[in-house]
Amino acid sequence: MKRFNLALGAVLIAAGFTSCKDEKKEMAKTEVDHYVVYVDSINDLDAAERAANWAAIDAEYQRRVTEAEAALAALENDADAQKRVNDSKAKYDGVKAQAETQAKAEAVAASGNGLADTLFGPGNVVGNDMTFAWVNKDNILSVYQKFYETFDAEKNEYTRQDLDKVKAWYEALDARKNTVEKEGLSADDNRKIAGIKLKFAPKFRWERMTAKGEENQDAKDKAN
């Protein structure tokens, strides 16, 4: 009888251990479920709402992904659970990229003319006609200097569309220079502007060429 009781006790302990282990796995699966559902809920949000609340969304995401990764350890190499977490991580990365892009675009829009403001300074209206009426013999050198220095510092960030705008504005500024020369532009300022133009031209050609090449490669990659 004693031997039977010992054997029964061992069975009960093993059953209890198994039950506890199964319970932990079920809880772990639930954590994975919560993580996947949360990422799906982010993806379903309106883009504007998502961008407006991104800090809180990301903070909550970091908590949930940490819990999901801990749950994976408890699930002991559960391939299905691992795949679900990996898929949700990829989905979140895509949503995060969209939110950051939108936030950047909104920041640029809020700044007024965006790209034009960075190249010519806030308040210096370029306008659709690009007459540069505010540029005169006294400030044209500083306008060229700011334009070139900003372009040189940020050229690696420009898209091909940005570079198209830069080209149009640069040509319009040059057209304005022809007028300003007749209004008394000093020889010294004219010489310095020529030096700026000499530095700008090859850098712009290179950036335009590489941007076009990258665009073509992206198109090929998408086609494949």
Short mmCIF file of C-alpha atoms in Angstrom, two decimals:
data_model
loop_
_atom_site.label_atom_id
_atom_site.label_comp_id
_atom_site.label_asym_id
_atom_site.label_seq_id
_atom_site.Cartn_x
_atom_site.Cartn_y
_atom_site.Cartn_z
CA MET A 1 0.00 0.00 0.00
CA LYS A 2 2.78 2.38 0.90
CA ARG A 3 4.45 1.72 -2.45
CA PHE A 4 1.12 2.35 -4.22
CA ASN A 5 0.62 5.64 -2.39
CA LEU A 6 4.11 6.78 -3.38
CA ALA A 7 3.44 5.90 -6.99
CA LEU A 8 0.11 7.70 -6.89
CA GLY A 9 1.74 10.75 -5.37
CA ALA A 10 4.35 10.82 -8.13
CA VAL A 11 1.59 10.62 -10.76
CA LEU A 12 -0.31 13.49 -9.14
CA ILE A 13 2.82 15.63 -8.94
CA ALA A 14 3.61 14.91 -12.60
CA ALA A 15 0.04 15.71 -13.56
CA GLY A 16 0.19 18.94 -11.59
CA PHE A 17 3.48 19.86 -13.23
CA THR A 18 2.05 19.12 -16.66
CA SER A 19 -1.07 21.12 -15.89
CA CYS A 20 1.02 24.07 -14.72
CA LYS A 21 3.20 23.82 -17.78
CA ASP A 22 0.17 23.70 -20.07
CA GLU A 23 -1.33 26.68 -18.30
CA LYS A 24 1.83 28.70 -18.87
CA LYS A 25 1.78 27.79 -22.55
CA GLU A 26 -1.85 28.84 -22.85
CA MET A 27 -1.03 32.16 -21.19
CA ALA A 28 1.92 32.58 -23.54
CA LYS A 29 -0.29 31.92 -26.56
CA THR A 30 -2.70 34.54 -25.24
CA GLU A 31 0.12 37.09 -25.02
CA VAL A 32 1.03 36.37 -28.63
CA ASP A 33 -2.64 36.76 -29.60
CA HIS A 34 -2.83 40.12 -27.82
CA TYR A 35 0.31 41.31 -29.60
CA VAL A 36 -0.94 40.30 -33.05
CA VAL A 37 -4.35 41.88 -32.46
CA TYR A 38 -2.73 45.12 -31.25
CA VAL A 39 -0.60 45.42 -34.38
CA ASP A 40 -3.66 44.74 -36.54
CA SER A 41 -5.57 47.45 -34.68
CA ILE A 42 -2.78 49.96 -35.40
CA ASN A 43 -2.87 49.04 -39.05
CA ASP A 44 -6.64 49.64 -39.13
CA LEU A 45 -6.38 53.18 -37.72
CA ASP A 46 -6.88 56.21 -39.93
CA ALA A 47 -3.44 57.41 -41.08
CA ALA A 48 -3.94 60.90 -39.64
CA GLU A 49 -5.08 59.53 -36.27
CA ARG A 50 -2.13 57.15 -36.21
CA ALA A 51 0.35 59.94 -36.92
CA ALA A 52 -1.20 62.24 -34.31
CA ASN A 53 -0.95 59.58 -31.58
CA TRP A 54 2.22 57.88 -32.67
CA ALA A 55 4.23 58.41 -29.46
CA ALA A 56 1.58 56.66 -27.34
CA ILE A 57 1.06 53.93 -29.95
CA ASP A 58 4.77 53.16 -30.12
CA ALA A 59 5.16 53.13 -26.33
CA GLU A 60 2.34 50.60 -26.02
CA TYR A 61 3.79 48.58 -28.87
CA GLN A 62 7.18 48.32 -27.16
CA ARG A 63 5.49 46.92 -24.03
CA ARG A 64 3.48 44.39 -26.00
CA VAL A 65 6.33 43.20 -28.21
CA THR A 66 8.45 42.62 -25.10
CA GLU A 67 5.67 40.48 -23.63
CA ALA A 68 5.27 38.60 -26.91
CA GLU A 69 8.98 37.81 -27.09
CA ALA A 70 8.92 36.54 -23.51
CA ALA A 71 5.90 34.39 -24.44
CA LEU A 72 7.83 32.84 -27.33
CA ALA A 73 10.46 31.61 -24.89
CA ALA A 74 7.72 29.92 -22.84
CA LEU A 75 6.31 28.30 -25.96
CA GLU A 76 9.60 26.50 -26.60
CA ASN A 77 10.23 26.95 -30.31
CA ASP A 78 6.61 27.04 -31.39
CA ALA A 79 7.10 27.71 -35.12
CA ASP A 80 3.58 28.97 -35.70
CA ALA A 81 3.74 31.45 -32.83
CA GLN A 82 7.17 32.64 -33.98
CA LYS A 83 5.86 33.22 -37.51
CA ARG A 84 2.87 35.18 -36.24
CA VAL A 85 5.12 37.43 -34.17
CA ASN A 86 7.58 37.91 -37.04
CA ASP A 87 4.76 38.77 -39.46
CA SER A 88 3.34 41.31 -37.02
CA LYS A 89 6.76 42.87 -36.52
CA ALA A 90 7.11 43.30 -40.28
CA LYS A 91 3.61 44.79 -40.47
CA TYR A 92 4.43 47.20 -37.65
CA ASP A 93 7.67 48.29 -39.32
CA GLY A 94 5.66 49.16 -42.44
CA VAL A 95 3.09 51.13 -40.44
CA LYS A 96 5.87 52.90 -38.54
CA ALA A 97 7.56 53.96 -41.79
CA GLN A 98 4.26 55.36 -43.06
CA ALA A 99 3.63 57.27 -39.83
CA GLU A 100 7.13 58.76 -39.83
CA THR A 101 6.85 59.75 -43.49
CA GLN A 102 3.50 61.43 -42.87
CA ALA A 103 4.81 63.23 -39.80
CA LYS A 104 7.76 64.54 -41.82
CA ALA A 105 5.46 65.65 -44.65
CA GLU A 106 3.18 67.44 -42.19
CA ALA A 107 6.16 69.17 -40.62
CA VAL A 108 7.29 70.37 -44.04
CA ALA A 109 3.78 71.55 -44.89
CA ALA A 110 3.53 73.38 -41.56
CA SER A 111 6.74 75.23 -42.31
CA GLY A 112 5.13 76.95 -45.31
CA ASN A 113 6.92 76.41 -48.59
CA GLY A 114 8.92 73.52 -47.16
CA LEU A 115 11.82 72.92 -49.51
CA ALA A 116 11.76 76.50 -50.81
CA ASP A 117 11.93 77.81 -47.23
CA THR A 118 15.07 75.80 -46.51
CA LEU A 119 16.79 77.00 -49.69
CA PHE A 120 15.78 80.66 -49.61
CA GLY A 121 14.67 81.31 -46.04
CA PRO A 122 11.17 81.50 -44.50
CA GLY A 123 9.10 84.38 -45.80
CA ASN A 124 11.01 84.75 -49.05
CA VAL A 125 8.16 83.77 -51.32
CA VAL A 126 9.17 81.94 -54.48
CA GLY A 127 5.67 81.69 -55.90
CA ASN A 128 4.47 79.82 -58.95
CA ASP A 129 5.74 82.55 -61.28
CA MET A 130 9.24 82.32 -59.73
CA THR A 131 10.00 85.97 -60.47
CA PHE A 132 12.15 86.40 -57.33
CA ALA A 133 11.02 90.01 -57.17
CA TRP A 134 12.40 90.30 -53.62
CA VAL A 135 15.95 89.58 -54.84
CA ASN A 136 17.97 92.74 -55.56
CA LYS A 137 21.56 93.87 -56.07
CA ASP A 138 22.10 94.15 -52.32
CA ASN A 139 20.92 90.70 -51.27
CA ILE A 140 21.43 88.48 -54.31
CA LEU A 141 24.85 87.24 -53.21
CA SER A 142 23.49 86.10 -49.83
CA VAL A 143 20.58 84.40 -51.64
CA TYR A 144 22.99 82.39 -53.80
CA GLN A 145 25.14 81.58 -50.78
CA LYS A 146 22.22 80.26 -48.72
CA PHE A 147 20.89 78.32 -51.70
CA TYR A 148 24.23 76.64 -52.36
CA GLU A 149 25.12 75.94 -48.72
CA THR A 150 21.70 74.40 -48.02
CA PHE A 151 21.84 72.30 -51.16
CA ASP A 152 25.35 71.09 -50.36
CA ALA A 153 24.38 70.14 -46.80
CA GLU A 154 21.14 68.34 -47.68
CA LYS A 155 21.75 67.06 -51.22
CA ASN A 156 21.77 63.41 -50.15
CA GLU A 157 18.23 63.76 -48.79
CA TYR A 158 16.64 65.10 -51.97
CA THR A 159 14.38 62.99 -54.15
CA ARG A 160 14.37 63.34 -57.92
CA GLN A 161 11.20 65.44 -57.60
CA ASP A 162 12.99 67.72 -55.12
CA LEU A 163 15.89 68.07 -57.54
CA ASP A 164 13.49 69.03 -60.32
CA LYS A 165 12.26 71.87 -58.12
CA VAL A 166 15.81 72.88 -57.21
CA LYS A 167 16.69 73.06 -60.91
CA ALA A 168 13.65 75.19 -61.75
CA TRP A 169 14.34 77.61 -58.88
CA TYR A 170 18.03 77.82 -59.70
CA GLU A 171 17.29 78.70 -63.33
CA ALA A 172 14.70 81.28 -62.24
CA LEU A 173 17.22 82.80 -59.82
CA ASP A 174 19.74 83.01 -62.65
CA ALA A 175 17.16 84.78 -64.78
CA ARG A 176 16.62 87.26 -61.94
CA LYS A 177 20.39 87.78 -61.74
CA ASN A 178 20.43 88.97 -65.36
CA THR A 179 17.98 91.71 -64.37
CA VAL A 180 19.85 92.58 -61.18
CA GLU A 181 23.12 92.98 -63.09
CA LYS A 182 21.51 95.86 -64.99
CA GLU A 183 20.40 97.42 -61.71
CA GLY A 184 23.93 97.89 -60.40
CA LEU A 185 25.21 94.52 -59.13
CA SER A 186 28.79 95.06 -58.03
CA ALA A 187 31.61 93.38 -59.90
CA ASP A 188 32.86 91.79 -56.68
CA ASP A 189 29.46 90.23 -55.88
CA ASN A 190 29.11 89.09 -59.46
CA ARG A 191 32.48 87.35 -59.26
CA LYS A 192 31.56 85.61 -56.02
CA ILE A 193 28.24 84.44 -57.50
CA ALA A 194 30.13 83.01 -60.47
CA GLY A 195 32.28 81.04 -58.03
CA ILE A 196 29.18 79.65 -56.31
CA LYS A 197 27.67 78.64 -59.65
CA LEU A 198 30.92 76.89 -60.58
CA LYS A 199 30.73 74.76 -57.42
CA PHE A 200 27.02 74.09 -57.67
CA ALA A 201 26.79 72.84 -61.27
CA PRO A 202 28.82 69.59 -61.04
CA LYS A 203 27.31 68.65 -57.66
CA PHE A 204 23.81 69.13 -58.97
CA ARG A 205 24.49 67.11 -62.11
CA TRP A 206 25.81 64.23 -60.01
CA GLU A 207 22.85 64.24 -57.61
CA ARG A 208 20.36 64.39 -60.50
CA MET A 209 22.08 61.49 -62.26
CA THR A 210 22.26 59.26 -59.17
CA ALA A 211 18.67 60.07 -58.14
CA LYS A 212 17.46 59.07 -61.60
CA GLY A 213 19.49 55.86 -61.42
CA GLU A 214 18.04 54.98 -58.02
CA GLU A 215 14.53 55.65 -59.29
CA ASN A 216 15.06 53.35 -62.27
CA GLN A 217 16.45 50.62 -59.99
CA ASP A 218 13.45 50.93 -57.66
CA ALA A 219 11.14 50.55 -60.64
CA LYS A 220 12.99 47.41 -61.74
CA ASP A 221 12.86 45.94 -58.23
CA LYS A 222 9.10 46.52 -58.01
CA ALA A 223 8.60 44.98 -61.45
CA ASN A 224 10.45 41.86 -60.33
#
